[in-house]
C-alpha cells in the first residue's frame, strides 16, 4: 500500500512540476513569445504599412546610426553609415526618378534571434513611364526594435538603369 501511495504522490509532484514550468515560460496573452517573433512582427508591420501607401518605412524601422550595405558590383553597391546618409545617397535619388513609388509585396519573412530576413518583390513606375521591378532580400540585425544593420541583396542592373536613364529632378 505504501508503494502505491508513493507512486501516486510522485505522479502528482511530476504533474505539478510540468504544469508550473509551462506556466512560467509561456508569454503573456497577446505578446510575442520570443525575440525572433517580436522582431519579425516589427518588420512585417513596417512592410504592411509601406505596402498600404505609407511613406515612413525607413524612418520607422531604421536606427539613426544604421549601417546599410548594398551588396553587388554595380555603381550603387556600397556601405552607408547612418539613416540620413542612406536616405540622402540611396533612397531619395532613386525615389525622385519614379512617378509611382516602389511598393513591396512580401514573399517571406524569416526570423532567427536578432536577425530578420525579408524576401520581397518591389515594383513601381519610372518617370519615363517604364515599369521598375526587382526582387530583394534584406538581412536586418534588430536592436531595441529597430534595424541597426542591414545587408541588402537585389538585382542592381534595373536599379542602376533607373538612376542612369532618368535625370535627377532640378532642385
mmCIF file of C-alpha atoms in Angstrom:
data_model
loop_
_atom_site.group_PDB
_atom_site.id
_atom_site.type_symbol
_atom_site.label_atom_id
_atom_site.label_comp_id
_atom_site.label_asym_id
_atom_site.label_seq_id
_atom_site.Cartn_x
_atom_site.Cartn_y
_atom_site.Cartn_z
ATOM 1 C CA UNK A 1 0.000 0.000 0.000
ATOM 2 C CA UNK A 2 2.827 2.423 0.839
ATOM 3 C CA UNK A 3 4.446 1.775 -2.549
ATOM 4 C CA UNK A 4 1.208 2.586 -4.352
ATOM 5 C CA UNK A 5 0.822 5.771 -2.315
ATOM 6 C CA UNK A 6 4.419 6.820 -3.077
ATOM 7 C CA UNK A 7 3.872 6.279 -6.809
ATOM 8 C CA UNK A 8 0.668 8.327 -6.771
ATOM 9 C CA UNK A 9 2.429 11.104 -4.857
ATOM 10 C CA UNK A 10 5.379 11.038 -7.287
ATOM 11 C CA UNK A 11 2.982 11.278 -10.245
ATOM 12 C CA UNK A 12 1.236 14.279 -8.676
ATOM 13 C CA UNK A 13 4.540 16.037 -7.976
ATOM 14 C CA UNK A 14 5.681 15.385 -11.562
ATOM 15 C CA UNK A 15 2.389 16.798 -12.930
ATOM 16 C CA UNK A 16 2.744 19.915 -10.768
ATOM 17 C CA UNK A 17 6.341 20.495 -11.938
ATOM 18 C CA UNK A 18 5.422 20.100 -15.617
ATOM 19 C CA UNK A 19 2.412 22.391 -15.277
ATOM 20 C CA UNK A 20 4.381 25.026 -13.351
ATOM 21 C CA UNK A 21 7.236 25.043 -15.851
ATOM 22 C CA UNK A 22 4.767 25.506 -18.706
ATOM 23 C CA UNK A 23 3.068 28.408 -16.948
ATOM 24 C CA UNK A 24 6.298 30.231 -16.107
ATOM 25 C CA UNK A 25 7.762 30.002 -19.613
ATOM 26 C CA UNK A 26 4.649 30.975 -21.544
ATOM 27 C CA UNK A 27 4.396 34.565 -22.787
ATOM 28 C CA UNK A 28 1.558 36.744 -21.541
ATOM 29 C CA UNK A 29 -1.546 36.705 -23.717
ATOM 30 C CA UNK A 30 -1.255 38.994 -26.740
ATOM 31 C CA UNK A 31 2.519 39.346 -26.591
ATOM 32 C CA UNK A 32 5.161 37.852 -28.854
ATOM 33 C CA UNK A 33 6.511 34.605 -27.454
ATOM 34 C CA UNK A 34 10.141 35.279 -28.294
ATOM 35 C CA UNK A 35 12.636 37.841 -29.518
ATOM 36 C CA UNK A 36 12.595 36.412 -33.063
ATOM 37 C CA UNK A 37 8.784 36.577 -33.178
ATOM 38 C CA UNK A 38 8.776 40.154 -31.841
ATOM 39 C CA UNK A 39 11.396 41.231 -34.399
ATOM 40 C CA UNK A 40 9.518 39.501 -37.218
ATOM 41 C CA UNK A 41 6.319 41.293 -36.196
ATOM 42 C CA UNK A 42 8.050 44.705 -36.171
ATOM 43 C CA UNK A 43 9.433 44.173 -39.679
ATOM 44 C CA UNK A 44 6.184 42.678 -41.012
ATOM 45 C CA UNK A 45 4.150 45.597 -39.663
ATOM 46 C CA UNK A 46 6.535 48.122 -41.243
ATOM 47 C CA UNK A 47 6.269 46.377 -44.629
ATOM 48 C CA UNK A 48 2.469 46.213 -44.315
ATOM 49 C CA UNK A 49 2.276 49.976 -43.690
ATOM 50 C CA UNK A 50 4.597 50.628 -46.670
ATOM 51 C CA UNK A 51 2.561 48.347 -48.961
ATOM 52 C CA UNK A 52 -0.616 50.190 -47.901
ATOM 53 C CA UNK A 53 0.851 53.502 -49.086
ATOM 54 C CA UNK A 54 2.907 54.559 -46.091
ATOM 55 C CA UNK A 55 5.953 56.740 -46.650
ATOM 56 C CA UNK A 56 7.802 56.435 -43.340
ATOM 57 C CA UNK A 57 9.163 52.876 -43.652
ATOM 58 C CA UNK A 58 12.853 53.754 -43.304
ATOM 59 C CA UNK A 59 12.311 56.275 -40.507
ATOM 60 C CA UNK A 60 10.090 53.820 -38.644
ATOM 61 C CA UNK A 61 12.352 50.807 -38.972
ATOM 62 C CA UNK A 62 15.966 52.008 -39.026
ATOM 63 C CA UNK A 63 18.173 53.041 -36.152
ATOM 64 C CA UNK A 64 19.515 56.545 -36.603
ATOM 65 C CA UNK A 65 23.031 55.043 -36.755
ATOM 66 C CA UNK A 66 22.147 52.142 -39.058
ATOM 67 C CA UNK A 67 24.831 50.629 -41.256
ATOM 68 C CA UNK A 68 23.224 49.749 -44.609
ATOM 69 C CA UNK A 69 25.176 47.623 -47.076
ATOM 70 C CA UNK A 70 24.071 47.130 -50.669
ATOM 71 C CA UNK A 71 25.846 44.045 -51.978
ATOM 72 C CA UNK A 72 26.871 43.682 -55.581
ATOM 73 C CA UNK A 73 29.199 45.116 -58.180
ATOM 74 C CA UNK A 74 27.152 47.954 -59.676
ATOM 75 C CA UNK A 75 27.714 51.653 -59.044
ATOM 76 C CA UNK A 76 25.051 51.663 -56.324
ATOM 77 C CA UNK A 77 26.708 48.941 -54.252
ATOM 78 C CA UNK A 78 28.381 50.109 -51.094
ATOM 79 C CA UNK A 79 28.020 50.931 -47.442
ATOM 80 C CA UNK A 80 26.062 53.798 -45.918
ATOM 81 C CA UNK A 81 26.597 54.784 -42.283
ATOM 82 C CA UNK A 82 23.622 56.497 -40.703
ATOM 83 C CA UNK A 83 19.947 56.616 -41.640
ATOM 84 C CA UNK A 84 20.143 60.159 -43.045
ATOM 85 C CA UNK A 85 23.196 59.315 -45.160
ATOM 86 C CA UNK A 86 21.429 56.247 -46.548
ATOM 87 C CA UNK A 87 18.247 58.202 -47.287
ATOM 88 C CA UNK A 88 20.149 61.091 -48.920
ATOM 89 C CA UNK A 89 22.533 58.969 -51.005
ATOM 90 C CA UNK A 90 20.454 55.908 -51.909
ATOM 91 C CA UNK A 91 16.719 56.221 -51.260
ATOM 92 C CA UNK A 92 15.899 59.785 -52.319
ATOM 93 C CA UNK A 93 17.955 59.828 -55.553
ATOM 94 C CA UNK A 94 16.178 56.666 -56.674
ATOM 95 C CA UNK A 95 12.691 57.648 -55.490
ATOM 96 C CA UNK A 96 12.947 61.049 -57.189
ATOM 97 C CA UNK A 97 13.195 59.283 -60.558
ATOM 98 C CA UNK A 98 9.906 57.427 -60.107
ATOM 99 C CA UNK A 99 6.395 58.583 -60.945
ATOM 100 C CA UNK A 100 4.904 55.929 -58.654
ATOM 101 C CA UNK A 101 6.876 54.755 -55.646
ATOM 102 C CA UNK A 102 8.145 51.242 -55.175
ATOM 103 C CA UNK A 103 5.605 49.202 -53.250
ATOM 104 C CA UNK A 104 6.584 45.919 -51.634
ATOM 105 C CA UNK A 105 4.960 42.534 -51.882
ATOM 106 C CA UNK A 106 6.269 40.219 -49.194
ATOM 107 C CA UNK A 107 7.349 36.780 -50.325
ATOM 108 C CA UNK A 108 8.511 35.585 -46.910
ATOM 109 C CA UNK A 109 9.895 36.971 -43.662
ATOM 110 C CA UNK A 110 12.125 34.770 -41.518
ATOM 111 C CA UNK A 111 13.468 35.482 -38.037
ATOM 112 C CA UNK A 112 16.284 33.906 -36.059
ATOM 113 C CA UNK A 113 17.427 35.556 -32.854
ATOM 114 C CA UNK A 114 18.141 39.225 -33.532
ATOM 115 C CA UNK A 115 18.132 38.730 -37.316
ATOM 116 C CA UNK A 116 15.182 39.099 -39.666
ATOM 117 C CA UNK A 117 15.345 38.226 -43.359
ATOM 118 C CA UNK A 118 12.788 39.904 -45.584
ATOM 119 C CA UNK A 119 12.370 38.452 -49.072
ATOM 120 C CA UNK A 120 10.159 40.745 -51.107
ATOM 121 C CA UNK A 121 9.262 41.898 -54.610
ATOM 122 C CA UNK A 122 9.139 45.596 -55.396
ATOM 123 C CA UNK A 123 7.514 47.399 -58.279
ATOM 124 C CA UNK A 124 6.934 50.967 -59.349
ATOM 125 C CA UNK A 125 6.997 53.148 -62.451
ATOM 126 C CA UNK A 126 9.873 55.369 -63.560
ATOM 127 C CA UNK A 127 9.230 58.959 -64.621
ATOM 128 C CA UNK A 128 9.641 57.910 -68.272
ATOM 129 C CA UNK A 129 6.656 55.549 -67.893
ATOM 130 C CA UNK A 130 8.677 52.332 -67.889
ATOM 131 C CA UNK A 131 7.997 49.847 -65.127
ATOM 132 C CA UNK A 132 10.539 49.081 -62.440
ATOM 133 C CA UNK A 133 10.517 45.641 -60.843
ATOM 134 C CA UNK A 134 13.049 43.933 -58.631
ATOM 135 C CA UNK A 135 13.485 41.135 -56.115
ATOM 136 C CA UNK A 136 15.041 41.891 -52.762
ATOM 137 C CA UNK A 137 16.431 40.021 -49.800
ATOM 138 C CA UNK A 138 17.304 42.147 -46.791
ATOM 139 C CA UNK A 139 19.036 40.781 -43.721
ATOM 140 C CA UNK A 140 18.277 43.031 -40.768
ATOM 141 C CA UNK A 141 20.062 42.939 -37.420
ATOM 142 C CA UNK A 142 17.498 44.196 -34.926
ATOM 143 C CA UNK A 143 18.356 46.063 -31.725
ATOM 144 C CA UNK A 144 15.749 47.631 -29.467
ATOM 145 C CA UNK A 145 13.002 47.225 -32.054
ATOM 146 C CA UNK A 146 14.891 48.829 -34.943
ATOM 147 C CA UNK A 147 17.319 47.688 -37.618
ATOM 148 C CA UNK A 148 20.895 48.531 -36.608
ATOM 149 C CA UNK A 149 22.489 46.842 -39.632
ATOM 150 C CA UNK A 150 21.024 45.854 -42.985
ATOM 151 C CA UNK A 151 22.592 43.857 -45.788
ATOM 152 C CA UNK A 152 20.561 44.300 -48.972
ATOM 153 C CA UNK A 153 20.645 41.952 -51.952
ATOM 154 C CA UNK A 154 18.898 42.953 -55.175
ATOM 155 C CA UNK A 155 19.463 42.968 -58.905
ATOM 156 C CA UNK A 156 21.425 46.190 -59.268
ATOM 157 C CA UNK A 157 21.077 46.300 -63.090
ATOM 158 C CA UNK A 158 17.449 47.581 -63.135
ATOM 159 C CA UNK A 159 18.080 49.810 -60.108
ATOM 160 C CA UNK A 160 21.156 51.424 -61.686
ATOM 161 C CA UNK A 161 19.343 51.644 -65.034
ATOM 162 C CA UNK A 162 16.697 53.915 -63.491
ATOM 163 C CA UNK A 163 19.408 56.109 -61.968
ATOM 164 C CA UNK A 164 21.270 56.295 -65.283
ATOM 165 C CA UNK A 165 18.265 56.651 -67.587
ATOM 166 C CA UNK A 166 16.161 59.207 -65.695
ATOM 167 C CA UNK A 167 17.719 62.603 -64.934
ATOM 168 C CA UNK A 168 17.555 63.777 -61.357
ATOM 169 C CA UNK A 169 14.854 66.423 -60.905
ATOM 170 C CA UNK A 170 16.008 70.020 -60.607
ATOM 171 C CA UNK A 171 16.342 71.088 -57.010
#
